[in-house]
mmCIF file of C-alpha atoms and ligand atoms in Angstrom:
data_model
loop_
_atom_site.group_PDB
_atom_site.id
_atom_site.type_symbol
_atom_site.label_atom_id
_atom_site.label_comp_id
_atom_site.label_asym_id
_atom_site.label_seq_id
_atom_site.Cartn_x
_atom_site.Cartn_y
_atom_site.Cartn_z
ATOM 1 C CA UNK F 1 43.997 25.949 -142.059
ATOM 2 C CA UNK F 2 42.199 24.041 -144.059
ATOM 3 C CA UNK F 3 39.139 24.524 -142.345
ATOM 4 C CA UNK F 4 35.553 23.153 -143.438
ATOM 5 C CA UNK F 5 32.511 26.066 -143.452
ATOM 6 C CA UNK F 6 28.553 24.791 -144.617
ATOM 7 C CA UNK F 7 26.449 27.269 -144.472
ATOM 8 C CA UNK F 8 23.278 26.819 -144.536
ATOM 9 C CA UNK F 9 23.446 24.016 -147.240
ATOM 10 C CA UNK F 10 20.352 22.471 -148.403
ATOM 11 C CA UNK F 11 20.472 19.487 -151.010
ATOM 12 C CA UNK F 12 17.118 18.074 -152.293
ATOM 13 C CA UNK F 13 16.738 15.714 -155.413
ATOM 14 C CA UNK F 14 12.609 16.671 -156.783
ATOM 15 C CA UNK F 15 10.473 16.764 -154.151
ATOM 16 C CA UNK F 16 12.848 14.814 -151.382
ATOM 17 C CA UNK F 17 15.546 17.034 -149.427
ATOM 18 C CA UNK F 18 18.367 14.469 -148.115
ATOM 19 C CA UNK F 19 21.031 17.070 -147.090
ATOM 20 C CA UNK F 20 18.495 20.295 -144.760
ATOM 21 C CA UNK F 21 19.848 23.262 -143.136
ATOM 22 C CA UNK F 22 23.375 21.902 -142.247
ATOM 23 C CA UNK F 23 25.639 23.568 -140.179
ATOM 24 C CA UNK F 24 29.218 22.391 -139.706
ATOM 25 C CA UNK F 25 32.574 23.341 -138.905
ATOM 26 C CA UNK F 26 35.361 21.787 -139.286
ATOM 27 C CA UNK F 27 38.075 22.602 -137.397
ATOM 28 C CA UNK F 28 41.759 22.052 -138.889
ATOM 29 C CA UNK F 29 43.294 18.434 -138.685
ATOM 30 C CA UNK F 30 40.145 17.307 -137.333
ATOM 31 C CA UNK F 31 38.675 14.089 -137.471
ATOM 32 C CA UNK F 32 35.313 14.785 -138.033
ATOM 33 C CA UNK F 33 32.646 11.467 -138.836
ATOM 34 C CA UNK F 34 29.739 11.912 -140.260
ATOM 35 C CA UNK F 35 27.404 9.393 -138.653
ATOM 36 C CA UNK F 36 23.667 7.902 -138.625
ATOM 37 C CA UNK F 37 21.784 4.916 -139.746
ATOM 38 C CA UNK F 38 21.272 4.221 -144.060
ATOM 39 C CA UNK F 39 19.762 7.400 -146.024
ATOM 40 C CA UNK F 40 20.449 10.021 -143.860
ATOM 41 C CA UNK F 41 22.737 11.696 -145.669
ATOM 42 C CA UNK F 42 25.958 10.675 -144.795
ATOM 43 C CA UNK F 43 27.177 10.457 -148.617
ATOM 44 C CA UNK F 44 25.167 13.060 -149.868
ATOM 45 C CA UNK F 45 27.626 15.499 -147.433
ATOM 46 C CA UNK F 46 30.395 14.468 -148.262
ATOM 47 C CA UNK F 47 30.723 14.776 -151.801
ATOM 48 C CA UNK F 48 28.702 18.143 -151.528
ATOM 49 C CA UNK F 49 32.454 19.036 -149.683
ATOM 50 C CA UNK F 50 34.044 17.481 -152.177
ATOM 51 C CA UNK F 51 32.293 18.439 -155.435
ATOM 52 C CA UNK F 52 30.827 15.424 -156.839
ATOM 53 C CA UNK F 53 27.538 16.893 -155.668
ATOM 54 C CA UNK F 54 26.106 20.004 -156.684
ATOM 55 C CA UNK F 55 23.606 21.269 -153.232
ATOM 56 C CA UNK F 56 20.357 22.734 -153.735
ATOM 57 C CA UNK F 57 21.101 26.107 -151.243
ATOM 58 C CA UNK F 58 23.282 27.069 -149.100
ATOM 59 C CA UNK F 59 28.166 27.889 -149.464
ATOM 60 C CA UNK F 60 31.279 25.417 -149.037
ATOM 61 C CA UNK F 61 33.872 26.990 -147.491
ATOM 62 C CA UNK F 62 37.301 25.140 -147.996
ATOM 63 C CA UNK F 63 40.606 26.691 -145.903
ATOM 64 C CA UNK F 64 38.748 30.045 -146.760
ATOM 65 C CA UNK F 65 37.705 29.503 -149.909
ATOM 66 C CA UNK F 66 34.824 29.805 -151.067
ATOM 67 C CA UNK F 67 33.956 27.143 -153.156
ATOM 68 C CA UNK F 68 30.754 26.078 -153.245
ATOM 69 C CA UNK F 69 28.365 29.056 -153.013
ATOM 70 C CA UNK F 70 24.495 29.011 -154.885
ATOM 71 C CA UNK F 71 24.292 33.129 -153.868
ATOM 72 C CA UNK F 72 27.318 34.211 -155.629
ATOM 73 C CA UNK F 73 27.072 30.937 -158.805
ATOM 74 C CA UNK F 74 29.996 29.565 -157.075
ATOM 75 C CA UNK F 75 31.101 25.815 -157.578
ATOM 76 C CA UNK F 76 34.808 25.054 -157.920
ATOM 77 C CA UNK F 77 35.733 21.932 -159.767
ATOM 78 C CA UNK F 78 36.920 18.701 -157.186
ATOM 79 C CA UNK F 79 40.547 18.451 -158.593
ATOM 80 C CA UNK F 80 40.419 22.409 -158.009
ATOM 81 C CA UNK F 81 38.970 21.634 -154.566
ATOM 82 C CA UNK F 82 43.235 20.175 -153.168
ATOM 83 C CA UNK F 83 41.358 16.747 -151.348
ATOM 84 C CA UNK F 84 42.064 13.721 -151.400
ATOM 85 C CA UNK F 85 38.853 10.351 -151.217
ATOM 86 C CA UNK F 86 38.671 6.950 -150.612
ATOM 87 C CA UNK F 87 35.239 5.783 -150.617
ATOM 88 C CA UNK F 88 34.139 2.332 -150.061
ATOM 89 C CA UNK F 89 35.730 0.020 -153.683
ATOM 90 C CA UNK F 90 38.922 1.340 -153.137
ATOM 91 C CA UNK F 91 39.496 0.959 -157.264
ATOM 92 C CA UNK F 92 43.029 -0.068 -157.361
ATOM 93 C CA UNK F 93 44.503 -0.462 -160.680
ATOM 94 C CA UNK F 94 44.605 -3.902 -161.332
ATOM 95 C CA UNK F 95 47.618 -3.987 -163.931
ATOM 96 C CA UNK F 96 49.514 -1.813 -161.559
ATOM 97 C CA UNK F 97 51.820 -2.992 -158.960
ATOM 98 C CA UNK F 98 51.350 -1.260 -155.470
ATOM 99 C CA UNK F 99 53.753 1.100 -156.284
ATOM 100 C CA UNK F 100 52.638 1.985 -159.328
ATOM 101 C CA UNK F 101 49.044 2.805 -157.726
ATOM 102 C CA UNK F 102 50.327 5.094 -155.394
ATOM 103 C CA UNK F 103 53.069 6.928 -157.952
ATOM 104 C CA UNK F 104 50.153 7.327 -160.375
ATOM 105 C CA UNK F 105 48.768 10.647 -159.430
ATOM 106 C CA UNK F 106 51.640 11.721 -158.925
ATOM 107 C CA UNK F 107 52.561 10.718 -162.579
ATOM 108 C CA UNK F 108 49.368 12.644 -163.650
ATOM 109 C CA UNK F 109 50.444 15.800 -162.224
ATOM 110 C CA UNK F 110 53.587 15.439 -163.870
ATOM 111 C CA UNK F 111 55.997 15.569 -160.382
ATOM 112 C CA UNK F 112 59.638 14.097 -160.837
ATOM 113 C CA UNK F 113 60.955 10.756 -161.218
ATOM 114 C CA UNK F 114 62.922 11.140 -158.292
ATOM 115 C CA UNK F 115 60.157 13.383 -156.104
ATOM 116 C CA UNK F 116 58.302 10.748 -157.100
ATOM 117 C CA UNK F 117 60.188 7.499 -155.900
ATOM 118 C CA UNK F 118 60.655 9.596 -152.513
ATOM 119 C CA UNK F 119 57.584 9.759 -152.121
ATOM 120 C CA UNK F 120 56.395 6.234 -152.335
ATOM 121 C CA UNK F 121 58.808 5.270 -150.921
ATOM 122 C CA UNK F 122 57.628 7.260 -148.056
ATOM 123 C CA UNK F 123 54.295 5.816 -147.861
ATOM 124 C CA UNK F 124 55.558 2.855 -147.934
ATOM 125 C CA UNK F 125 56.793 2.992 -145.081
ATOM 126 C CA UNK F 126 54.055 4.945 -143.976
ATOM 127 C CA UNK F 127 51.514 2.395 -144.488
ATOM 128 C CA UNK F 128 53.526 -0.293 -144.116
ATOM 129 C CA UNK F 129 53.200 -2.153 -146.858
ATOM 130 C CA UNK F 130 57.454 -2.075 -148.954
ATOM 131 C CA UNK F 131 57.210 -5.902 -149.059
ATOM 132 C CA UNK F 132 53.966 -5.624 -151.050
ATOM 133 C CA UNK F 133 55.426 -2.672 -153.046
ATOM 134 C CA UNK F 134 55.445 -4.999 -156.843
ATOM 135 C CA UNK F 135 52.565 -7.265 -155.902
ATOM 136 C CA UNK F 136 49.378 -6.770 -158.403
ATOM 137 C CA UNK F 137 45.901 -5.840 -156.275
ATOM 138 C CA UNK F 138 44.858 -9.978 -156.375
ATOM 139 C CA UNK F 139 47.737 -10.787 -154.803
ATOM 140 C CA UNK F 140 47.378 -8.472 -151.385
ATOM 141 C CA UNK F 141 44.818 -9.083 -149.304
ATOM 142 C CA UNK F 142 41.225 -6.248 -148.380
ATOM 143 C CA UNK F 143 43.145 -5.010 -144.998
ATOM 144 C CA UNK F 144 46.634 -4.470 -147.577
ATOM 145 C CA UNK F 145 44.723 -3.075 -150.441
ATOM 146 C CA UNK F 146 43.316 -1.052 -148.306
ATOM 147 C CA UNK F 147 46.339 0.446 -146.925
ATOM 148 C CA UNK F 148 48.257 1.104 -150.550
ATOM 149 C CA UNK F 149 44.011 2.637 -151.377
ATOM 150 C CA UNK F 150 44.732 4.859 -148.725
ATOM 151 C CA UNK F 151 48.961 5.513 -150.170
ATOM 152 C CA UNK F 152 46.708 6.005 -153.233
ATOM 153 C CA UNK F 153 45.087 8.927 -151.629
ATOM 154 C CA UNK F 154 47.873 9.397 -149.211
ATOM 155 C CA UNK F 155 50.761 10.856 -151.747
ATOM 156 C CA UNK F 156 49.555 14.109 -153.718
ATOM 157 C CA UNK F 157 49.907 14.933 -150.311
ATOM 158 C CA UNK F 158 45.782 16.550 -149.887
ATOM 159 C CA UNK F 159 44.947 18.696 -146.553
ATOM 160 C CA UNK F 160 42.289 17.362 -146.787
ATOM 161 C CA UNK F 161 41.251 13.491 -147.312
ATOM 162 C CA UNK F 162 37.337 12.236 -147.421
ATOM 163 C CA UNK F 163 36.254 8.755 -146.781
ATOM 164 C CA UNK F 164 33.080 7.230 -147.554
ATOM 165 C CA UNK F 165 32.906 3.633 -144.997
ATOM 166 C CA UNK F 166 36.555 2.378 -146.217
ATOM 167 C CA UNK F 167 36.567 -0.105 -143.960
ATOM 168 C CA UNK F 168 33.632 -1.671 -144.955
ATOM 169 C CA UNK F 169 34.212 -4.371 -147.236
ATOM 170 C CA UNK F 170 37.055 -5.965 -143.631
ATOM 171 C CA UNK F 171 36.416 -8.422 -140.854
ATOM 172 C CA UNK F 172 35.622 -7.817 -137.597
ATOM 173 C CA UNK F 173 38.954 -8.609 -136.973
ATOM 174 C CA UNK F 174 40.397 -6.260 -139.645
ATOM 175 C CA UNK F 175 38.240 -3.478 -139.073
ATOM 176 C CA UNK F 176 39.118 -2.778 -135.260
ATOM 177 C CA UNK F 177 43.546 -3.254 -136.372
ATOM 178 C CA UNK F 178 43.004 -0.321 -138.990
ATOM 179 C CA UNK F 179 40.875 1.629 -137.283
ATOM 180 C CA UNK F 180 44.505 1.971 -135.300
ATOM 181 C CA UNK F 181 45.711 2.526 -137.750
ATOM 182 C CA UNK F 182 44.086 5.136 -139.121
ATOM 183 C CA UNK F 183 43.758 7.167 -135.838
ATOM 184 C CA UNK F 184 47.919 6.950 -136.322
ATOM 185 C CA UNK F 185 47.695 8.089 -139.764
ATOM 186 C CA UNK F 186 45.892 10.982 -138.676
ATOM 187 C CA UNK F 187 48.182 12.031 -136.228
ATOM 188 C CA UNK F 188 50.969 11.230 -138.289
ATOM 189 C CA UNK F 189 49.674 13.200 -141.496
ATOM 190 C CA UNK F 190 48.172 15.586 -139.440
ATOM 191 C CA UNK F 191 45.482 15.702 -142.607
ATOM 192 C CA UNK F 192 42.178 16.968 -141.877
ATOM 193 C CA UNK F 193 39.836 13.952 -142.304
ATOM 194 C CA UNK F 194 36.029 13.539 -142.940
ATOM 195 C CA UNK F 195 35.011 9.636 -142.692
ATOM 196 C CA UNK F 196 31.720 8.200 -142.937
ATOM 197 C CA UNK F 197 30.184 6.125 -140.732
ATOM 198 C CA UNK F 198 27.164 4.419 -140.006
ATOM 199 C CA UNK F 199 28.952 2.407 -136.526
ATOM 200 C CA UNK F 200 28.810 4.094 -133.593
ATOM 201 C CA UNK F 201 31.718 2.589 -132.198
ATOM 202 C CA UNK F 202 33.346 3.142 -135.315
ATOM 203 C CA UNK F 203 32.534 7.432 -134.865
ATOM 204 C CA UNK F 204 33.303 6.561 -130.817
ATOM 205 C CA UNK F 205 36.460 5.411 -131.337
ATOM 206 C CA UNK F 206 38.128 7.489 -134.229
ATOM 207 C CA UNK F 207 36.837 10.705 -133.677
ATOM 208 C CA UNK F 208 37.300 14.418 -132.801
ATOM 209 C CA UNK F 209 34.236 14.913 -133.445
ATOM 210 C CA UNK F 210 30.952 13.585 -134.660
ATOM 211 C CA UNK F 211 27.698 15.096 -136.159
ATOM 212 C CA UNK F 212 25.368 12.976 -136.214
ATOM 213 C CA UNK F 213 22.303 13.569 -138.359
ATOM 214 C CA UNK F 214 19.063 11.911 -138.384
ATOM 215 C CA UNK F 215 16.187 12.631 -141.978
ATOM 216 C CA UNK F 216 18.535 15.006 -143.360
ATOM 217 C CA UNK F 217 18.469 16.692 -140.291
ATOM 218 C CA UNK F 218 21.975 17.297 -137.982
ATOM 219 C CA UNK F 219 21.026 16.344 -134.637
ATOM 220 C CA UNK F 220 24.229 17.285 -132.586
ATOM 221 C CA UNK F 221 28.583 18.181 -132.990
ATOM 222 C CA UNK F 222 30.055 17.067 -130.585
ATOM 223 C CA UNK F 223 32.762 15.952 -129.429
ATOM 224 C CA UNK F 224 31.874 12.138 -128.866
ATOM 225 C CA UNK F 225 32.136 11.244 -124.758
ATOM 226 C CA UNK F 226 30.195 14.289 -125.178
ATOM 227 C CA UNK F 227 27.053 12.521 -127.393
ATOM 228 C CA UNK F 228 27.962 9.572 -125.072
ATOM 229 C CA UNK F 229 27.134 11.186 -122.134
ATOM 230 C CA UNK F 230 25.049 14.467 -122.833
ATOM 231 C CA UNK F 231 23.347 13.703 -126.385
ATOM 232 C CA UNK F 232 21.141 15.852 -127.603
ATOM 233 C CA UNK F 233 18.284 14.126 -127.605
ATOM 234 C CA UNK F 234 16.218 10.108 -127.234
ATOM 235 C CA UNK F 235 17.370 9.209 -131.286
ATOM 236 C CA UNK F 236 20.951 10.207 -130.115
ATOM 237 C CA UNK F 237 20.888 8.270 -126.971
ATOM 238 C CA UNK F 238 19.681 5.827 -127.963
ATOM 239 C CA UNK F 239 22.273 5.451 -131.662
ATOM 240 C CA UNK F 240 24.843 5.818 -129.615
ATOM 241 C CA UNK F 241 26.128 3.542 -126.841
ATOM 242 C CA UNK F 242 26.571 -0.599 -126.411
ATOM 243 C CA UNK F 243 24.771 -2.215 -125.523
ATOM 244 C CA UNK F 244 21.482 1.024 -125.497
ATOM 245 C CA UNK F 245 20.728 3.049 -122.850
ATOM 246 C CA UNK F 246 17.752 2.132 -120.848
ATOM 247 C CA UNK F 247 15.009 4.026 -121.194
ATOM 248 C CA UNK F 248 12.479 4.617 -118.825
ATOM 249 C CA UNK F 249 8.874 6.754 -119.635
ATOM 250 C CA UNK F 250 6.964 8.417 -116.701
ATOM 251 C CA UNK F 251 5.414 11.013 -115.632
ATOM 252 C CA UNK F 252 6.931 13.875 -113.575
ATOM 253 C CA UNK F 253 6.156 15.762 -110.410
ATOM 254 C CA UNK F 254 8.064 18.584 -109.496
ATOM 255 C CA UNK F 255 9.158 18.568 -106.096
ATOM 256 C CA UNK F 256 9.890 22.501 -105.523
ATOM 257 C CA UNK F 257 12.919 24.087 -104.080
ATOM 258 C CA UNK F 258 14.970 23.188 -106.368
ATOM 259 C CA UNK F 259 14.423 19.531 -104.402
ATOM 260 C CA UNK F 260 13.786 17.293 -107.699
ATOM 261 C CA UNK F 261 11.552 15.544 -109.895
ATOM 262 C CA UNK F 262 10.361 12.945 -109.212
ATOM 263 C CA UNK F 263 9.356 10.408 -112.222
ATOM 264 C CA UNK F 264 6.607 7.733 -111.959
ATOM 265 C CA UNK F 265 7.187 4.983 -113.747
ATOM 266 C CA UNK F 266 6.005 1.065 -113.117
ATOM 267 C CA UNK F 267 4.915 1.209 -110.168
ATOM 268 C CA UNK F 268 8.315 2.709 -108.737
ATOM 269 C CA UNK F 269 8.352 6.109 -107.520
ATOM 270 C CA UNK F 270 12.573 7.689 -109.311
ATOM 271 C CA UNK F 271 13.564 10.885 -107.805
ATOM 272 C CA UNK F 272 16.174 13.466 -110.607
ATOM 273 C CA UNK F 273 18.028 15.348 -108.696
ATOM 274 C CA UNK F 274 19.342 17.894 -112.255
ATOM 275 C CA UNK F 275 23.035 18.506 -111.809
ATOM 276 C CA UNK F 276 23.330 21.692 -111.834
ATOM 277 C CA UNK F 277 20.640 23.875 -113.468
ATOM 278 C CA UNK F 278 17.574 24.148 -112.032
ATOM 279 C CA UNK F 279 14.537 22.203 -113.701
ATOM 280 C CA UNK F 280 10.859 23.197 -114.159
ATOM 281 C CA UNK F 281 7.685 20.915 -115.594
ATOM 282 C CA UNK F 282 5.027 21.246 -115.252
ATOM 283 C CA UNK F 283 2.845 17.979 -112.762
ATOM 284 C CA UNK F 284 1.791 15.189 -114.990
ATOM 285 C CA UNK F 285 4.857 16.148 -118.193
ATOM 286 C CA UNK F 286 5.527 13.139 -119.788
ATOM 287 C CA UNK F 287 8.792 12.454 -119.310
ATOM 288 C CA UNK F 288 11.722 9.394 -119.777
ATOM 289 C CA UNK F 289 15.054 8.871 -117.706
ATOM 290 C CA UNK F 290 17.793 7.155 -119.660
ATOM 291 C CA UNK F 291 20.721 5.617 -117.971
ATOM 292 C CA UNK F 292 22.842 4.188 -120.015
ATOM 293 C CA UNK F 293 24.164 0.159 -118.146
ATOM 294 C CA UNK F 294 27.096 1.273 -116.734
ATOM 295 C CA UNK F 295 25.770 3.550 -114.376
ATOM 296 C CA UNK F 296 23.585 0.958 -112.625
ATOM 297 C CA UNK F 297 26.103 -1.144 -109.596
ATOM 298 C CA UNK F 298 25.213 -3.646 -108.480
ATOM 299 C CA UNK F 299 25.522 -3.319 -104.755
ATOM 300 C CA UNK F 300 26.394 -6.270 -102.009
ATOM 301 C CA UNK F 301 24.593 -4.985 -99.686
ATOM 302 C CA UNK F 302 22.395 -1.894 -99.444
ATOM 303 C CA UNK F 303 20.230 -0.301 -103.009
ATOM 304 C CA UNK F 304 16.987 -1.830 -103.937
ATOM 305 C CA UNK F 305 15.899 -5.540 -103.937
ATOM 306 C CA UNK F 306 15.625 -6.366 -107.989
ATOM 307 C CA UNK F 307 15.489 -9.943 -110.177
ATOM 308 C CA UNK F 308 17.845 -11.671 -113.101
ATOM 309 C CA UNK F 309 15.493 -11.792 -115.302
ATOM 310 C CA UNK F 310 19.341 -12.646 -117.688
ATOM 311 C CA UNK F 311 22.328 -13.056 -116.969
ATOM 312 C CA UNK F 312 25.395 -13.232 -120.125
ATOM 313 C CA UNK F 313 29.279 -13.018 -119.847
ATOM 314 C CA UNK F 314 31.012 -13.039 -123.111
ATOM 315 C CA UNK F 315 34.362 -12.813 -120.754
ATOM 316 C CA UNK F 316 35.929 -9.238 -120.115
ATOM 317 C CA UNK F 317 32.798 -7.866 -119.326
ATOM 318 C CA UNK F 318 29.267 -9.135 -118.131
ATOM 319 C CA UNK F 319 25.254 -7.744 -119.720
ATOM 320 C CA UNK F 320 22.650 -7.925 -116.779
ATOM 321 C CA UNK F 321 19.063 -7.714 -117.189
ATOM 322 C CA UNK F 322 17.019 -7.354 -114.200
ATOM 323 C CA UNK F 323 13.327 -6.540 -112.951
ATOM 324 C CA UNK F 324 12.436 -3.407 -111.382
ATOM 325 C CA UNK F 325 9.727 -3.202 -109.765
ATOM 326 C CA UNK F 326 7.854 -3.819 -113.584
ATOM 327 C CA UNK F 327 10.754 -2.362 -115.073
ATOM 328 C CA UNK F 328 13.132 -4.024 -117.430
ATOM 329 C CA UNK F 329 16.539 -3.006 -117.046
ATOM 330 C CA UNK F 330 20.116 -3.729 -118.864
ATOM 331 C CA UNK F 331 23.181 -3.535 -116.815
ATOM 332 C CA UNK F 332 27.245 -3.662 -117.206
ATOM 333 C CA UNK F 333 29.493 -4.923 -114.688
ATOM 334 C CA UNK F 334 33.404 -5.915 -115.148
ATOM 335 C CA UNK F 335 34.611 -9.216 -115.030
ATOM 336 C CA UNK F 336 32.209 -13.433 -116.384
ATOM 337 C CA UNK F 337 29.535 -13.194 -113.211
ATOM 338 C CA UNK F 338 26.920 -15.401 -114.004
ATOM 339 C CA UNK F 339 23.825 -14.659 -112.181
ATOM 340 C CA UNK F 340 21.018 -17.397 -112.196
ATOM 341 C CA UNK F 341 17.766 -16.692 -114.123
ATOM 342 C CA UNK F 342 15.123 -14.976 -111.394
ATOM 343 C CA UNK F 343 18.269 -15.231 -108.096
ATOM 344 C CA UNK F 344 17.677 -11.695 -106.553
ATOM 345 C CA UNK F 345 20.525 -8.609 -106.162
ATOM 346 C CA UNK F 346 19.949 -5.001 -105.024
ATOM 347 C CA UNK F 347 21.082 -2.042 -107.434
ATOM 348 C CA UNK F 348 21.924 1.759 -107.509
ATOM 349 C CA UNK F 349 22.084 3.845 -109.610
ATOM 350 C CA UNK F 350 25.303 5.689 -109.586
ATOM 351 C CA UNK F 351 26.822 9.424 -111.032
ATOM 352 C CA UNK F 352 25.413 12.341 -112.411
ATOM 353 C CA UNK F 353 25.102 10.815 -115.837
ATOM 354 C CA UNK F 354 21.685 9.939 -115.820
ATOM 355 C CA UNK F 355 19.060 12.100 -118.610
ATOM 356 C CA UNK F 356 16.526 13.630 -118.818
ATOM 357 C CA UNK F 357 14.065 13.194 -121.623
ATOM 358 C CA UNK F 358 11.089 15.425 -122.915
ATOM 359 C CA UNK F 359 8.893 11.920 -124.034
ATOM 360 C CA UNK F 360 7.307 14.402 -126.557
ATOM 361 C CA UNK F 361 9.401 16.229 -128.667
ATOM 362 C CA UNK F 362 12.683 13.838 -127.450
ATOM 363 C CA UNK F 363 14.894 16.674 -125.913
ATOM 364 C CA UNK F 364 18.016 16.355 -123.799
ATOM 365 C CA UNK F 365 16.270 19.004 -120.086
ATOM 366 C CA UNK F 366 18.520 18.019 -117.985
ATOM 367 C CA UNK F 367 22.048 15.547 -116.692
ATOM 368 C CA UNK F 368 21.322 14.692 -113.032
ATOM 369 C CA UNK F 369 21.460 12.433 -110.448
ATOM 370 C CA UNK F 370 18.858 9.588 -109.541
ATOM 371 C CA UNK F 371 17.933 7.442 -107.006
ATOM 372 C CA UNK F 372 15.224 5.226 -105.799
ATOM 373 C CA UNK F 373 12.379 6.561 -103.650
HETATM 374 N N1 ATP T 1 20.574 10.610 -156.471
HETATM 375 C C1 ATP T 1 20.159 11.013 -156.200
HETATM 376 N N2 ATP T 1 18.535 10.533 -156.617
HETATM 377 C C2 ATP T 1 17.633 11.291 -155.728
HETATM 378 N N3 ATP T 1 17.941 10.529 -154.426
HETATM 379 C C3 ATP T 1 19.465 10.414 -153.994
HETATM 380 C C4 ATP T 1 20.219 11.043 -155.037
HETATM 381 N N4 ATP T 1 21.306 10.241 -153.868
HETATM 382 C C5 ATP T 1 20.802 10.126 -152.643
HETATM 383 N N5 ATP T 1 19.534 9.893 -152.501
HETATM 384 C C6 ATP T 1 18.681 10.227 -151.535
HETATM 385 O O1 ATP T 1 19.198 11.118 -150.090
HETATM 386 C C7 ATP T 1 18.983 10.147 -148.631
HETATM 387 C C8 ATP T 1 20.494 10.802 -148.548
HETATM 388 O O2 ATP T 1 21.216 9.805 -149.061
HETATM 389 P P1 ATP T 1 23.032 9.622 -148.975
HETATM 390 O O3 ATP T 1 23.339 8.429 -149.565
HETATM 391 O O4 ATP T 1 23.439 10.595 -148.142
HETATM 392 O O5 ATP T 1 22.492 8.319 -147.589
HETATM 393 P P2 ATP T 1 23.165 7.913 -146.935
HETATM 394 O O6 ATP T 1 23.490 8.304 -145.275
HETATM 395 O O7 ATP T 1 25.021 8.333 -147.022
HETATM 396 O O8 ATP T 1 22.849 6.068 -146.375
HETATM 397 P P3 ATP T 1 24.213 4.632 -145.976
HETATM 398 O O9 ATP T 1 24.182 5.165 -144.838
HETATM 399 O O10 ATP T 1 22.392 3.762 -146.385
HETATM 400 O O11 ATP T 1 25.382 4.861 -147.274
HETATM 401 C C9 ATP T 1 19.060 8.544 -149.339
HETATM 402 O O12 ATP T 1 17.370 8.790 -148.989
HETATM 403 C C10 ATP T 1 19.033 8.044 -150.886
HETATM 404 O O13 ATP T 1 18.093 7.721 -151.419
HETATM 405 MG MG1 MG T 2 26.405 6.521 -148.224
#
């Protein structure tokens, strides 16, 4: 059971803190993405788990075995951590064929010839690259090279695989294709994947859990849909989802008796009714409401009057920007609909998935329902 546990892990480069007090448990057979903007500490975190970077403080355990501990003075070398790597530039040996590239690590481990042959054949099949087995890397497309690199990484049967933006060199179409391949591969290999990306969609679609970081600090560690629906703070809410969440800044007033909180924003009164827990705020508190574009619905009748700012049909869906009072909001409707600029429509807020944030700290105060009153 190669569970990976990070306890109070820090990495400082002189006075600069790249990773701060990180606590993380990566479940056996999980597919965990490390997500966040450039420079937030993703690669550094991955390299520390792999043993390529020494933490400044903390403890890392893989499969119940301490591989790093600042206190106990333990630092197990990467080779002894039973892990595989796949980096952005997958560096295949140019003078070796596909077969030879995959076999290389096994020969180094002094596997028997027939065992190597069987393993290479198996991997050529899994990655669907049998037909290229005798070719050299420069005779392959980027996506094919990528699959060879994955096969080579998988060859030794490491139970934990580290990947640092492995798809970033590929074009958009191939990247989408490779996402499904990676997901299948994860299910077929029964390995634990730790995957670095700054692409929120990649993290959303691939992972069982995503670890979102900002400036070295963990913001939220949860399954992608939970990150999407119940973001820990404004930063997370804004980072995940496209088009981005609508943020409405206003001041709050308690309605008392569990009736909710009225947020005054740009001449509108918006009533936020908490979904479960009772929420108490100070009257006049600065708040931010967050609502995802798909929860603003166009109504045939009833609803609140709004004015079209612009509609952007793209085929399968249409992104619509509307003026509601003094607010400019984005909504998404399914299918291609072209609303003329400045035409009137009616809208409503749907569902219990509006988020109330504290405007100063950015923290999520609760989920609830939103109505215009
Ligand atoms: N060897 C080093 N010496 C000094 N600072 C470093 C070193 N390695 C990384 N850093 C700094 O630590 C921070 C985190 O770097 P890291 O490579 O982990 O970021 P990242 O999240 O992977 O970003 P990207 O998406 O751009 O790859 C950055 O600000 C970087 O400049
Ligand atoms: Mg990086």
